[in-house]
Short mmCIF file of C-alpha atoms in Angstrom, two decimals:
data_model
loop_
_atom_site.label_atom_id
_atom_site.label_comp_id
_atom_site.label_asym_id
_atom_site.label_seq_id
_atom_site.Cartn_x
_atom_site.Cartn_y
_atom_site.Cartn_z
CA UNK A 17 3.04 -9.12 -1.39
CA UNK A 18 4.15 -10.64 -5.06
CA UNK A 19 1.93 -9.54 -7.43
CA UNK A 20 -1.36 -11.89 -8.73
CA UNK A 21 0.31 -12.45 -11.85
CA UNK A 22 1.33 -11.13 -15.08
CA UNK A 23 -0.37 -9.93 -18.32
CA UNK A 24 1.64 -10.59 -21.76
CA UNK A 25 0.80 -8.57 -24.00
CA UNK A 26 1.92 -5.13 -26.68
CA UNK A 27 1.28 -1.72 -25.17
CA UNK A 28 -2.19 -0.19 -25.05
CA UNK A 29 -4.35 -3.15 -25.60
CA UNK A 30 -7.77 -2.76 -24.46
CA UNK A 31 -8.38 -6.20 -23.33
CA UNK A 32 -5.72 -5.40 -21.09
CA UNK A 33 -6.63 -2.19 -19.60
CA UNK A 34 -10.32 -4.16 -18.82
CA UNK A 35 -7.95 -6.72 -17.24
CA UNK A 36 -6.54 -3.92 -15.16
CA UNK A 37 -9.89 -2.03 -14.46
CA UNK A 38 -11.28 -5.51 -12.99
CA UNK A 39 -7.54 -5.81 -11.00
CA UNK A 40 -7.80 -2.54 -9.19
CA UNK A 41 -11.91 -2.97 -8.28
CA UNK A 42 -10.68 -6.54 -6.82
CA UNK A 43 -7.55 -5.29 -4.57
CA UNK A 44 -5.29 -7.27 -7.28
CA UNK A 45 -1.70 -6.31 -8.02
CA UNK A 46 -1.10 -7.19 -12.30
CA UNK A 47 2.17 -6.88 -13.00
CA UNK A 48 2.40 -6.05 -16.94
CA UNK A 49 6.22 -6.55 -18.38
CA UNK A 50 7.43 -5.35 -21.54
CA UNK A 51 6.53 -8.12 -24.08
CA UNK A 52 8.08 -8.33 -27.87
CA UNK A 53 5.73 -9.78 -29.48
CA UNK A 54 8.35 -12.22 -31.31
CA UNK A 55 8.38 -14.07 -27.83
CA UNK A 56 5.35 -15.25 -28.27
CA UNK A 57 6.43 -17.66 -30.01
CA UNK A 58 8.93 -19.28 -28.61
CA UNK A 59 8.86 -22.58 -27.04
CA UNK A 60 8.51 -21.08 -23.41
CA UNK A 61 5.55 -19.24 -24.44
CA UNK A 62 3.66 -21.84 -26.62
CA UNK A 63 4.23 -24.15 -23.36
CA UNK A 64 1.98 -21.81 -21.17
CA UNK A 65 -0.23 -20.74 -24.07
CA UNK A 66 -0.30 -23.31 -27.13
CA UNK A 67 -2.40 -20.80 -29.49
CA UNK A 68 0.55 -17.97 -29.09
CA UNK A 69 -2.31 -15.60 -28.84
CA UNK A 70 -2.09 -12.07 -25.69
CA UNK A 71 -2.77 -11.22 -23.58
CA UNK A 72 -1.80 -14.05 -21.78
CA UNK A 73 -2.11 -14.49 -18.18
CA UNK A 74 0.40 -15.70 -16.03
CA UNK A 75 -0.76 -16.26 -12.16
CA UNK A 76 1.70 -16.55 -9.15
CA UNK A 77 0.24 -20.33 -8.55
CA UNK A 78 1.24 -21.59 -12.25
CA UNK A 79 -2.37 -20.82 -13.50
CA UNK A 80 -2.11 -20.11 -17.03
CA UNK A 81 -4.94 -18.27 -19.09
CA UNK A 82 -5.77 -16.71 -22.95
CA UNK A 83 -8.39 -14.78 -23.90
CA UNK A 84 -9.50 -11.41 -23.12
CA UNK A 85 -12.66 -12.07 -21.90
CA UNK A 86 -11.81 -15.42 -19.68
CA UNK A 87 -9.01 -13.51 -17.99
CA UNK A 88 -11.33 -10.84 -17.23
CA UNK A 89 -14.32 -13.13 -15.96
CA UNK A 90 -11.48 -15.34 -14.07
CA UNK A 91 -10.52 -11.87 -12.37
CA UNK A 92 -13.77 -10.67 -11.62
CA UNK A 93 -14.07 -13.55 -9.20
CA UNK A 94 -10.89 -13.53 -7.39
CA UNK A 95 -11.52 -10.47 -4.73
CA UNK A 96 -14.09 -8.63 -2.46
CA UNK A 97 -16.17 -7.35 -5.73
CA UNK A 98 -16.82 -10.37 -7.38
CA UNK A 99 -20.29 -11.04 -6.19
CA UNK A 100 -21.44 -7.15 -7.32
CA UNK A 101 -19.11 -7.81 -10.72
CA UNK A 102 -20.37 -11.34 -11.85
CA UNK A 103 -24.26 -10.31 -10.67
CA UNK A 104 -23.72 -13.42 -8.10
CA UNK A 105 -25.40 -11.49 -5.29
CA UNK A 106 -28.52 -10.70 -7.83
CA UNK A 107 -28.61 -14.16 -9.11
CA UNK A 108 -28.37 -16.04 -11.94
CA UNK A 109 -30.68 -13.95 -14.47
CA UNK A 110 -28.31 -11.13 -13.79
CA UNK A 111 -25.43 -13.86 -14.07
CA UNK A 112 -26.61 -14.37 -17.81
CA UNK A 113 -27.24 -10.94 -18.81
CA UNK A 114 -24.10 -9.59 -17.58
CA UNK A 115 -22.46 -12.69 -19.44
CA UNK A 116 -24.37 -11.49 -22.85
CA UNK A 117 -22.91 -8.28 -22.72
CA UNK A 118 -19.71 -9.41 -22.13
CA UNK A 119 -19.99 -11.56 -25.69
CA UNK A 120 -21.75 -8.83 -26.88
CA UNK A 121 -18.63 -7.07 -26.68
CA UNK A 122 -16.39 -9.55 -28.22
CA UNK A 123 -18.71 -10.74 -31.03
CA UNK A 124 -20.68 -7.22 -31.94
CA UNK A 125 -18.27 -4.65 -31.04
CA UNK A 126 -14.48 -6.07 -30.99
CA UNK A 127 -15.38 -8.01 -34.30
CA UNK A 128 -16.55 -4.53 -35.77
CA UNK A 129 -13.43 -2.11 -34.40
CA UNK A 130 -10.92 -4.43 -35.00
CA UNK A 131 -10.54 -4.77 -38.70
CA UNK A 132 -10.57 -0.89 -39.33
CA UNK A 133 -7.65 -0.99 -37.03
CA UNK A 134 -5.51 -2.87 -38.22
CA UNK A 135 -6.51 -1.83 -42.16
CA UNK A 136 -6.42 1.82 -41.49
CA UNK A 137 -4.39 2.44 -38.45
CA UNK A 138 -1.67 -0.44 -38.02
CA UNK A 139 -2.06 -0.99 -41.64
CA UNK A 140 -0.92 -4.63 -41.34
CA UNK A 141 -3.37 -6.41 -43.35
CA UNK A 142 -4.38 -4.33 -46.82
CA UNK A 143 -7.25 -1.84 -47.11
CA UNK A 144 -10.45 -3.26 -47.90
CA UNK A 145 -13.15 -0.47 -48.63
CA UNK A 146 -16.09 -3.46 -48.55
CA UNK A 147 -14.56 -4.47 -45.22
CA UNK A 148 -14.24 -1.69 -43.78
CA UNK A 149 -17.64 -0.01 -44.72
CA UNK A 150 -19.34 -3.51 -43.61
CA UNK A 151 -17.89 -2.79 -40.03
CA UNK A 152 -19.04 0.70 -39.77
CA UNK A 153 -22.49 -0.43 -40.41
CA UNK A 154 -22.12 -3.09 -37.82
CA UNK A 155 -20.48 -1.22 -35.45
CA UNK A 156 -23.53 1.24 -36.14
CA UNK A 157 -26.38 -1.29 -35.18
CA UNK A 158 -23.98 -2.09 -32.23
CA UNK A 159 -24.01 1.44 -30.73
CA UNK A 160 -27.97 1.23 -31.46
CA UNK A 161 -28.21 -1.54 -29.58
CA UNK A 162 -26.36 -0.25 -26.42
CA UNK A 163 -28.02 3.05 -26.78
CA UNK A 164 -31.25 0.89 -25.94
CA UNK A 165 -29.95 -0.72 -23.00
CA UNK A 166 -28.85 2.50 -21.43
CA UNK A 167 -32.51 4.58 -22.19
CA UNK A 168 -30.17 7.11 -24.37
CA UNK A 169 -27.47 7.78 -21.56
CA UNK A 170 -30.23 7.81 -18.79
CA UNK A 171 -28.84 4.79 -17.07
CA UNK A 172 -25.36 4.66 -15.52
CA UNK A 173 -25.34 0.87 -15.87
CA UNK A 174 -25.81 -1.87 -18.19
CA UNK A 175 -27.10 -4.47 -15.81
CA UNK A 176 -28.96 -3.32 -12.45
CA UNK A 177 -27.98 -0.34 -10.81
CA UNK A 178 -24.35 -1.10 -10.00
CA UNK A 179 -21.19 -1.45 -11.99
CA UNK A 180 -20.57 -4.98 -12.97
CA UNK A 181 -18.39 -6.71 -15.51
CA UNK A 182 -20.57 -5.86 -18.29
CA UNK A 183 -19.83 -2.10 -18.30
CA UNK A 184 -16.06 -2.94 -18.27
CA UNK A 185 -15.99 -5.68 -21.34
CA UNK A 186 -18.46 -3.05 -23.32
CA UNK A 187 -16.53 -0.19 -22.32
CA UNK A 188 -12.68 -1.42 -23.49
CA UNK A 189 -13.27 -1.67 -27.18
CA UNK A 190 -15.27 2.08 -27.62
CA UNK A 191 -12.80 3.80 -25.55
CA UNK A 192 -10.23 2.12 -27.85
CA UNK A 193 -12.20 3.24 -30.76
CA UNK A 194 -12.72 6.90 -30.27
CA UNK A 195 -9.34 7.50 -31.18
CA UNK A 196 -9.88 6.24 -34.53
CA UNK A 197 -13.68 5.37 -35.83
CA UNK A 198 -16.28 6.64 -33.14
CA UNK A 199 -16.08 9.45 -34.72
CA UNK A 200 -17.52 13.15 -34.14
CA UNK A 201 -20.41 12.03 -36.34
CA UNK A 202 -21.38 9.10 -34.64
CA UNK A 203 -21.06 10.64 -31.57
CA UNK A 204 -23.64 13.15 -32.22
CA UNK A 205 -25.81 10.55 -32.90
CA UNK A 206 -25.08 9.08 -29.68
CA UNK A 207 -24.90 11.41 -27.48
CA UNK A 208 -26.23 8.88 -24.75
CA UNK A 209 -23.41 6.39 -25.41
CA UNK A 210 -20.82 8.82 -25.16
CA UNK A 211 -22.27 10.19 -21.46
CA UNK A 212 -22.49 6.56 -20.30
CA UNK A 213 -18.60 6.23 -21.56
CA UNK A 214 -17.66 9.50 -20.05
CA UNK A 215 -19.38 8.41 -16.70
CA UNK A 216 -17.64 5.27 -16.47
CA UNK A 217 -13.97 6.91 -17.32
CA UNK A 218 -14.73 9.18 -13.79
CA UNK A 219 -14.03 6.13 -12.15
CA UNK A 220 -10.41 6.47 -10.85
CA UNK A 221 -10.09 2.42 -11.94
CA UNK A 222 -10.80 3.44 -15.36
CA UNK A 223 -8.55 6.56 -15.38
CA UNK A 224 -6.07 4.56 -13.93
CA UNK A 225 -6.32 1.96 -16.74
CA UNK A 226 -7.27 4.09 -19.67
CA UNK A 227 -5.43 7.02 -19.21
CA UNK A 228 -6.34 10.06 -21.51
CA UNK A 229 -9.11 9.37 -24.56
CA UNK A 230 -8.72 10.78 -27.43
CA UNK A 231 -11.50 11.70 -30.45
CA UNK A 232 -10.98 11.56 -33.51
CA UNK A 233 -13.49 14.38 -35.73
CA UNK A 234 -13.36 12.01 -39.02
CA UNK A 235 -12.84 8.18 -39.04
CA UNK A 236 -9.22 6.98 -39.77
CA UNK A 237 -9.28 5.38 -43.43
CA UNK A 238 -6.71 4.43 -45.73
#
């Protein structure tokens, strides 16, 4: 069977390995070639996705998609788990509040690990102390925020009692961030967020997808 589709994208992106957590829960085959990233902007490309932006997915049918979190959701419902991942079996409360986590994710979290990334890690954009130090504190009331949801690691799961979408958009950008700004300190004063994380990587899907996570002791900084 030809694979669902490919992802476009550079090597190790989060919002890819979601992609591919959602993939493998749904029975879908993602094939993910090697992409220079120059080729995103080439005619071809810009055809299929006019902002130039991965990942990028291509489907087997012609469907075209950008953004992280669309391709996810669009994912999500296109196999056997979609009802238990979009919360359409619990109806459409749980609908909503798994779709505020997953913006949750993009607007309080991926805004908030981003920027120290590519300052102090890629360092493709120059250091901004201010910057920087104004996403740690974000990123802070973030972690607060989820620590709340999940009674201080005492729940498995954000929403209901069952994995859902929610866990995998929340989940992508603090594995990614381990490596680099959750650091030993924070962790200690989350102990609860890092058991929920370390539960969810026991899923083979994750494993599969996330491979080994690494922690950083001190934040990376320029």
């Amino acid at each position: 069977m030809a694979p669902f589709g490919k992802i476009y994208s550079w090597p190790g992106n989060f919002r890819v390995q979601r992609a591919q957590v959602v993939a493998e829960l749904n029975g879908l085959e993602l094939d993910i070639p090697s992409f220079d990233m120059a080729s995103s902007k080439t005619p071809e490309f810009l055809s299929k996705f006019p902002m130039g932006k991965v990942p990028a997915l291509e489907c087997a049918d012609g469907f075209c998609l950008a953004e992280g979190a669309a391709i996810c959701m669009y994912l999500a419902g296109q196999g056997p788990m979609a009802p238990q991942l979009l919360g359409a079996e619990a109806g459409p409360q749980t609908t909503a509040r798994i779709a505020e986590w997953t913006l949750f994710a993009e607007s309080e979290l991926i805004a908030n690990v981003i920027p120290p990334f590519i300052m102090a890690v890629l360092k493709i954009v120059p250091y901004d102390e201010a910057k920087y130090e104004s996403c740690v504190v974000n990123f802070d009331r973030a972690l607060k925020r989820l620590d709340l949801a999940i009674d201080g690691g005492k729940k498995r799961y954000l929403v209901g009692g069952q994995l859902t979408l929610a866990d995998i958009m929340v989940a992508g950008p603090l594995l990614a961030s381990f490596n680099f700004l959750f650091d030993a300190e924070l962790r200690k004063a989350f102990p609860g967020v890092v058991t929920y994380l370390e539960g969810l990587m026991e899923k083979q899907e994750f494993k599969n997808a996330f491979g080994e996570i690494t922690k950083c002791e001190t934040r990376v900084k320029a």
